Amino acid sequence: QKEVEQDPGPLSVPEGAIVSLNCTYSNSAFQYFMWYRQYSRKGPELLMYTYSSGNKEDGRFTAQVDKSSKYISLFIRDSQPSDSATYLCAMSVQETSGSRLTFGEGTQLTVNP
Amino acid sequence: DTEVTQTPKHLVMGMTNKKSLKCEQHMGHRAMYWYKQKAKKPPELMFVYSYEKLSINESVPSRFSPECPNSSLLNLHLHALQPEDSALYLCASSPRPRQTSSTDTQYFGPGTRLTVL
């Protein structure tokens, strides 16, 4: 079983829809939770990071962490065609040798005009 | 400024060639990373440098040789690669605070798309 599970999609929604992206994890040692957005043939771009359970909002994006259920979500409000990308959840445990990210498989999102 | 730069953007090389990928950051970060990413897959960690010392090598073949000349630069030397090594190679950096309770978020560069013929 993978440490981090993420539905790869693809997910297709109309412009203006609310998008919900989710990941579950099994390693209770994970301390930090991140969402990256990756456009085709580009590097991953950090969208949000959270440490504790609860919600964190940044513009149209809300990251939610539920450590008791080992479940994280990213909500995108008023989705735009420019949000079309692959979204990767990532989690880490900080070690003395550096932070090691464990990624989900990524969810491919298309927002249709 | 949260920018990590990588050169070249694209690289095509034969199996007998020697080439190098370069990565640079000026955010004062003290950890730098190399990842390999195949199509429709998440990045796979290859190497980690922490305070200019190699701290993680994920059993990468010796045809890949990392180098960290200083805290801002990271190189990946390539020699005798195979066609299956064709991928997007990503560099990342993170602050690497001394206290493990502080956030150590990784920032990625745009990548070098490598094709091995």
Tab-separated table of C-alpha atoms in Angstrom:
chain	number	residue	atom	x	y	z
A	1	GLN	CA	0.000	0.000	0.000
A	2	LYS	CA	1.310	3.450	-0.900
A	3	GLU	CA	1.968	5.914	1.912
A	4	VAL	CA	0.000	8.605	0.081
A	5	GLU	CA	-3.044	7.911	-2.061
A	6	GLN	CA	-4.398	10.442	-4.545
A	7	ASP	CA	-7.028	9.911	-7.218
A	8	PRO	CA	-5.237	10.586	-10.543
A	9	GLY	CA	-8.425	11.673	-12.289
A	10	PRO	CA	-8.672	13.088	-14.863
A	11	LEU	CA	-11.121	15.600	-13.425
A	12	SER	CA	-13.019	17.892	-15.784
A	13	VAL	CA	-15.200	20.750	-14.487
A	14	PRO	CA	-16.905	23.830	-15.974
A	15	GLU	CA	-15.492	27.267	-15.322
A	16	GLY	CA	-16.706	28.688	-12.024
A	17	ALA	CA	-17.136	25.299	-10.339
A	18	ILE	CA	-15.783	24.461	-6.910
A	19	VAL	CA	-13.070	21.820	-7.184
A	20	SER	CA	-12.188	19.411	-4.406
A	21	LEU	CA	-8.905	17.510	-4.564
A	22	ASN	CA	-8.067	14.935	-1.911
A	23	CYS	CA	-5.287	12.771	-0.554
A	24	THR	CA	-5.178	10.162	2.173
A	25	TYR	CA	-2.053	8.959	3.931
A	26	SER	CA	-1.041	6.162	6.231
A	27	ASN	CA	2.128	7.474	7.920
A	28	SER	CA	1.131	9.303	11.100
A	29	ALA	CA	4.666	10.757	11.326
A	30	PHE	CA	4.000	13.199	8.488
A	31	GLN	CA	4.283	16.729	9.867
A	32	TYR	CA	3.924	19.043	6.878
A	33	PHE	CA	1.390	18.955	4.099
A	34	MET	CA	1.769	20.707	0.781
A	35	TRP	CA	-0.059	21.175	-2.468
A	36	TYR	CA	1.865	21.789	-5.666
A	37	ARG	CA	0.474	22.786	-9.049
A	38	GLN	CA	2.301	21.575	-12.125
A	39	TYR	CA	1.567	22.812	-15.608
A	40	SER	CA	2.499	20.583	-18.499
A	41	ARG	CA	6.264	20.386	-19.013
A	42	LYS	CA	6.968	22.780	-16.104
A	43	GLY	CA	8.285	22.349	-12.572
A	44	PRO	CA	5.900	21.984	-9.611
A	45	GLU	CA	4.831	25.301	-8.087
A	46	LEU	CA	4.112	25.463	-4.362
A	47	LEU	CA	0.499	26.502	-3.767
A	48	MET	CA	-0.131	25.905	-0.094
A	49	TYR	CA	1.523	24.336	2.906
A	50	THR	CA	0.073	23.552	6.302
A	51	TYR	CA	1.354	22.122	9.527
A	52	SER	CA	-1.600	21.620	11.816
A	53	SER	CA	-5.082	20.248	11.399
A	54	GLY	CA	-7.613	22.797	10.202
A	55	ASN	CA	-8.085	25.121	7.256
A	56	LYS	CA	-5.759	27.573	5.580
A	57	GLU	CA	-7.057	29.983	2.977
A	58	ASP	CA	-5.214	31.899	0.256
A	59	GLY	CA	-7.415	33.678	-2.253
A	60	ARG	CA	-9.481	31.102	-4.125
A	61	PHE	CA	-7.584	28.203	-2.558
A	62	THR	CA	-8.309	26.509	0.774
A	63	ALA	CA	-6.158	23.713	2.172
A	64	GLN	CA	-7.685	21.459	4.777
A	65	VAL	CA	-5.884	18.937	6.972
A	66	ASP	CA	-7.540	16.342	9.211
A	67	LYS	CA	-4.752	14.487	10.994
A	68	SER	CA	-7.155	12.269	12.924
A	69	SER	CA	-8.546	10.890	9.652
A	70	LYS	CA	-5.204	11.186	7.796
A	71	TYR	CA	-6.909	13.143	5.050
A	72	ILE	CA	-6.023	16.381	3.293
A	73	SER	CA	-7.953	18.410	0.750
A	74	LEU	CA	-7.481	21.358	-1.549
A	75	PHE	CA	-10.549	23.367	-2.544
A	76	ILE	CA	-10.504	25.736	-5.503
A	77	ARG	CA	-13.365	28.233	-5.645
A	78	ASP	CA	-14.525	29.925	-8.850
A	79	SER	CA	-12.249	27.710	-10.919
A	80	GLN	CA	-10.683	29.223	-14.029
A	81	PRO	CA	-9.306	27.663	-17.231
A	82	SER	CA	-5.866	28.790	-16.015
A	83	ASP	CA	-6.270	26.357	-13.090
A	84	SER	CA	-6.014	23.464	-15.566
A	85	ALA	CA	-2.936	21.575	-14.387
A	86	THR	CA	-1.850	18.544	-12.393
A	87	TYR	CA	-2.156	18.978	-8.636
A	88	LEU	CA	0.247	17.051	-6.437
A	89	CYS	CA	-0.181	16.595	-2.729
A	90	ALA	CA	3.055	16.119	-0.800
A	91	MET	CA	3.879	15.346	2.794
A	92	SER	CA	7.063	15.336	4.774
A	93	VAL	CA	8.796	14.365	7.938
A	94	GLN	CA	11.754	16.526	8.747
A	95	GLU	CA	14.898	14.502	9.256
A	96	THR	CA	18.397	15.556	10.170
A	97	SER	CA	19.402	14.784	6.561
A	98	GLY	CA	16.778	17.123	5.050
A	99	SER	CA	13.059	17.115	4.401
A	100	ARG	CA	11.945	14.118	2.349
A	101	LEU	CA	8.744	14.673	0.376
A	102	THR	CA	6.309	11.855	-0.287
A	103	PHE	CA	4.079	12.727	-3.223
A	104	GLY	CA	0.681	11.522	-4.274
A	105	GLU	CA	0.323	10.426	-7.902
A	106	GLY	CA	-1.166	13.802	-8.873
A	107	THR	CA	-4.683	14.692	-10.072
A	108	GLN	CA	-5.034	16.077	-13.589
A	109	LEU	CA	-7.618	18.889	-13.611
A	110	THR	CA	-9.200	20.510	-16.660
A	111	VAL	CA	-11.419	23.577	-16.242
A	112	ASN	CA	-13.543	24.099	-19.338
A	113	PRO	CA	-14.513	27.633	-20.424
B	1	ASP	CA	12.173	35.893	-4.404
B	2	THR	CA	11.332	32.183	-4.469
B	3	GLU	CA	13.098	31.348	-7.702
B	4	VAL	CA	15.185	28.327	-8.506
B	5	THR	CA	16.775	28.469	-11.952
B	6	GLN	CA	17.933	25.522	-14.046
B	7	THR	CA	19.981	25.303	-17.218
B	8	PRO	CA	19.680	24.124	-19.873
B	9	LYS	CA	15.911	23.951	-20.445
B	10	HIS	CA	16.312	21.101	-22.900
B	11	LEU	CA	19.166	18.669	-23.502
B	12	VAL	CA	19.582	15.934	-26.084
B	13	MET	CA	22.556	13.647	-25.651
B	14	GLY	CA	23.897	10.389	-26.933
B	15	MET	CA	24.698	7.446	-24.710
B	16	THR	CA	28.433	8.143	-24.867
B	17	ASN	CA	28.229	11.857	-24.108
B	18	LYS	CA	29.125	13.663	-20.905
B	19	LYS	CA	26.963	16.618	-19.952
B	20	SER	CA	26.012	18.583	-16.844
B	21	LEU	CA	22.805	20.074	-15.522
B	22	LYS	CA	23.007	23.231	-13.431
B	23	CYS	CA	20.784	24.641	-10.710
B	24	GLU	CA	21.023	27.924	-8.825
B	25	GLN	CA	19.106	29.592	-6.002
B	26	HIS	CA	19.680	32.883	-4.198
B	27	MET	CA	17.175	32.474	-1.385
B	28	GLY	CA	19.809	31.557	1.185
B	29	HIS	CA	18.485	28.009	1.314
B	30	ARG	CA	20.843	25.411	2.750
B	31	ALA	CA	19.338	22.246	1.269
B	32	MET	CA	19.201	21.422	-2.430
B	33	TYR	CA	17.644	18.452	-4.166
B	34	TRP	CA	17.660	16.599	-7.480
B	35	TYR	CA	14.515	14.825	-8.640
B	36	LYS	CA	13.683	12.802	-11.738
B	37	GLN	CA	10.157	12.952	-13.136
B	38	LYS	CA	8.732	10.686	-15.806
B	39	ALA	CA	5.547	11.560	-17.682
B	40	LYS	CA	2.354	11.398	-15.600
B	41	LYS	CA	4.312	10.407	-12.495
B	42	PRO	CA	5.284	12.393	-9.394
B	43	PRO	CA	8.899	13.497	-8.909
B	44	GLU	CA	11.275	10.854	-7.552
B	45	LEU	CA	14.005	11.970	-5.181
B	46	MET	CA	17.573	11.291	-6.350
B	47	PHE	CA	19.934	13.292	-4.120
B	48	VAL	CA	19.834	15.741	-1.216
B	49	TYR	CA	22.581	18.147	-0.204
B	50	SER	CA	22.254	19.652	3.254
B	51	TYR	CA	24.719	22.414	4.159
B	52	GLU	CA	26.763	21.509	1.057
B	53	LYS	CA	27.164	17.886	2.130
B	54	LEU	CA	25.529	14.956	0.356
B	55	SER	CA	23.019	13.669	2.884
B	56	ILE	CA	20.721	11.437	0.834
B	57	ASN	CA	21.513	9.287	-2.206
B	58	GLU	CA	18.500	7.237	-3.192
B	59	SER	CA	20.555	4.409	-4.696
B	60	VAL	CA	20.980	6.306	-7.939
B	61	PRO	CA	23.220	4.674	-10.606
B	62	SER	CA	26.752	6.027	-10.736
B	63	ARG	CA	26.197	7.423	-14.222
B	64	PHE	CA	24.556	10.310	-12.313
B	65	SER	CA	27.049	12.282	-10.226
B	66	PRO	CA	25.914	15.250	-8.109
B	67	GLU	CA	28.096	18.141	-7.036
B	68	CYS	CA	27.422	21.090	-4.737
B	69	PRO	CA	30.193	23.683	-5.265
B	70	ASN	CA	28.619	26.148	-2.803
B	71	SER	CA	25.361	26.816	-1.011
B	72	SER	CA	23.779	28.455	-4.091
B	73	LEU	CA	24.787	25.999	-6.805
B	74	LEU	CA	24.010	22.392	-7.570
B	75	ASN	CA	25.217	20.374	-10.538
B	76	LEU	CA	24.293	16.978	-11.879
B	77	HIS	CA	26.955	15.376	-14.064
B	78	LEU	CA	25.725	12.858	-16.593
B	79	HIS	CA	27.798	10.164	-18.278
B	80	ALA	CA	26.929	7.076	-20.305
B	81	LEU	CA	23.209	7.488	-19.833
B	82	GLN	CA	20.587	5.090	-21.143
B	83	PRO	CA	17.454	5.948	-23.152
B	84	GLU	CA	15.323	5.103	-20.097
B	85	ASP	CA	17.016	8.016	-18.288
B	86	SER	CA	15.087	10.409	-20.523
B	87	ALA	CA	12.920	12.478	-18.160
B	88	LEU	CA	12.351	15.904	-16.640
B	89	TYR	CA	15.096	16.593	-14.089
B	90	LEU	CA	14.008	18.933	-11.348
B	91	CYS	CA	16.074	20.841	-8.850
B	92	ALA	CA	14.563	22.090	-5.592
B	93	SER	CA	15.792	23.996	-2.577
B	94	SER	CA	14.551	24.455	0.975
B	95	PRO	CA	15.609	26.628	3.925
B	96	ARG	CA	16.761	23.641	6.000
B	97	PRO	CA	16.385	25.336	9.380
B	98	ARG	CA	18.472	23.875	12.177
B	99	GLN	CA	15.316	23.320	14.238
B	100	THR	CA	13.321	20.419	12.820
B	101	SER	CA	10.166	22.019	14.204
B	102	SER	CA	10.411	24.795	11.602
B	103	THR	CA	8.905	24.475	8.143
B	104	ASP	CA	11.320	23.231	5.473
B	105	THR	CA	9.237	23.747	2.346
B	106	GLN	CA	10.787	22.833	-0.986
B	107	TYR	CA	10.687	25.163	-3.978
B	108	PHE	CA	11.187	23.677	-7.416
B	109	GLY	CA	12.881	24.976	-10.519
B	110	PRO	CA	11.387	24.694	-14.020
B	111	GLY	CA	13.352	21.542	-14.824
B	112	THR	CA	15.619	20.327	-17.608
B	113	ARG	CA	13.967	18.064	-20.149
B	114	LEU	CA	16.549	15.421	-21.002
B	115	THR	CA	16.375	13.133	-24.011
B	116	VAL	CA	18.927	10.322	-24.348
B	117	LEU	CA	19.275	8.892	-27.836
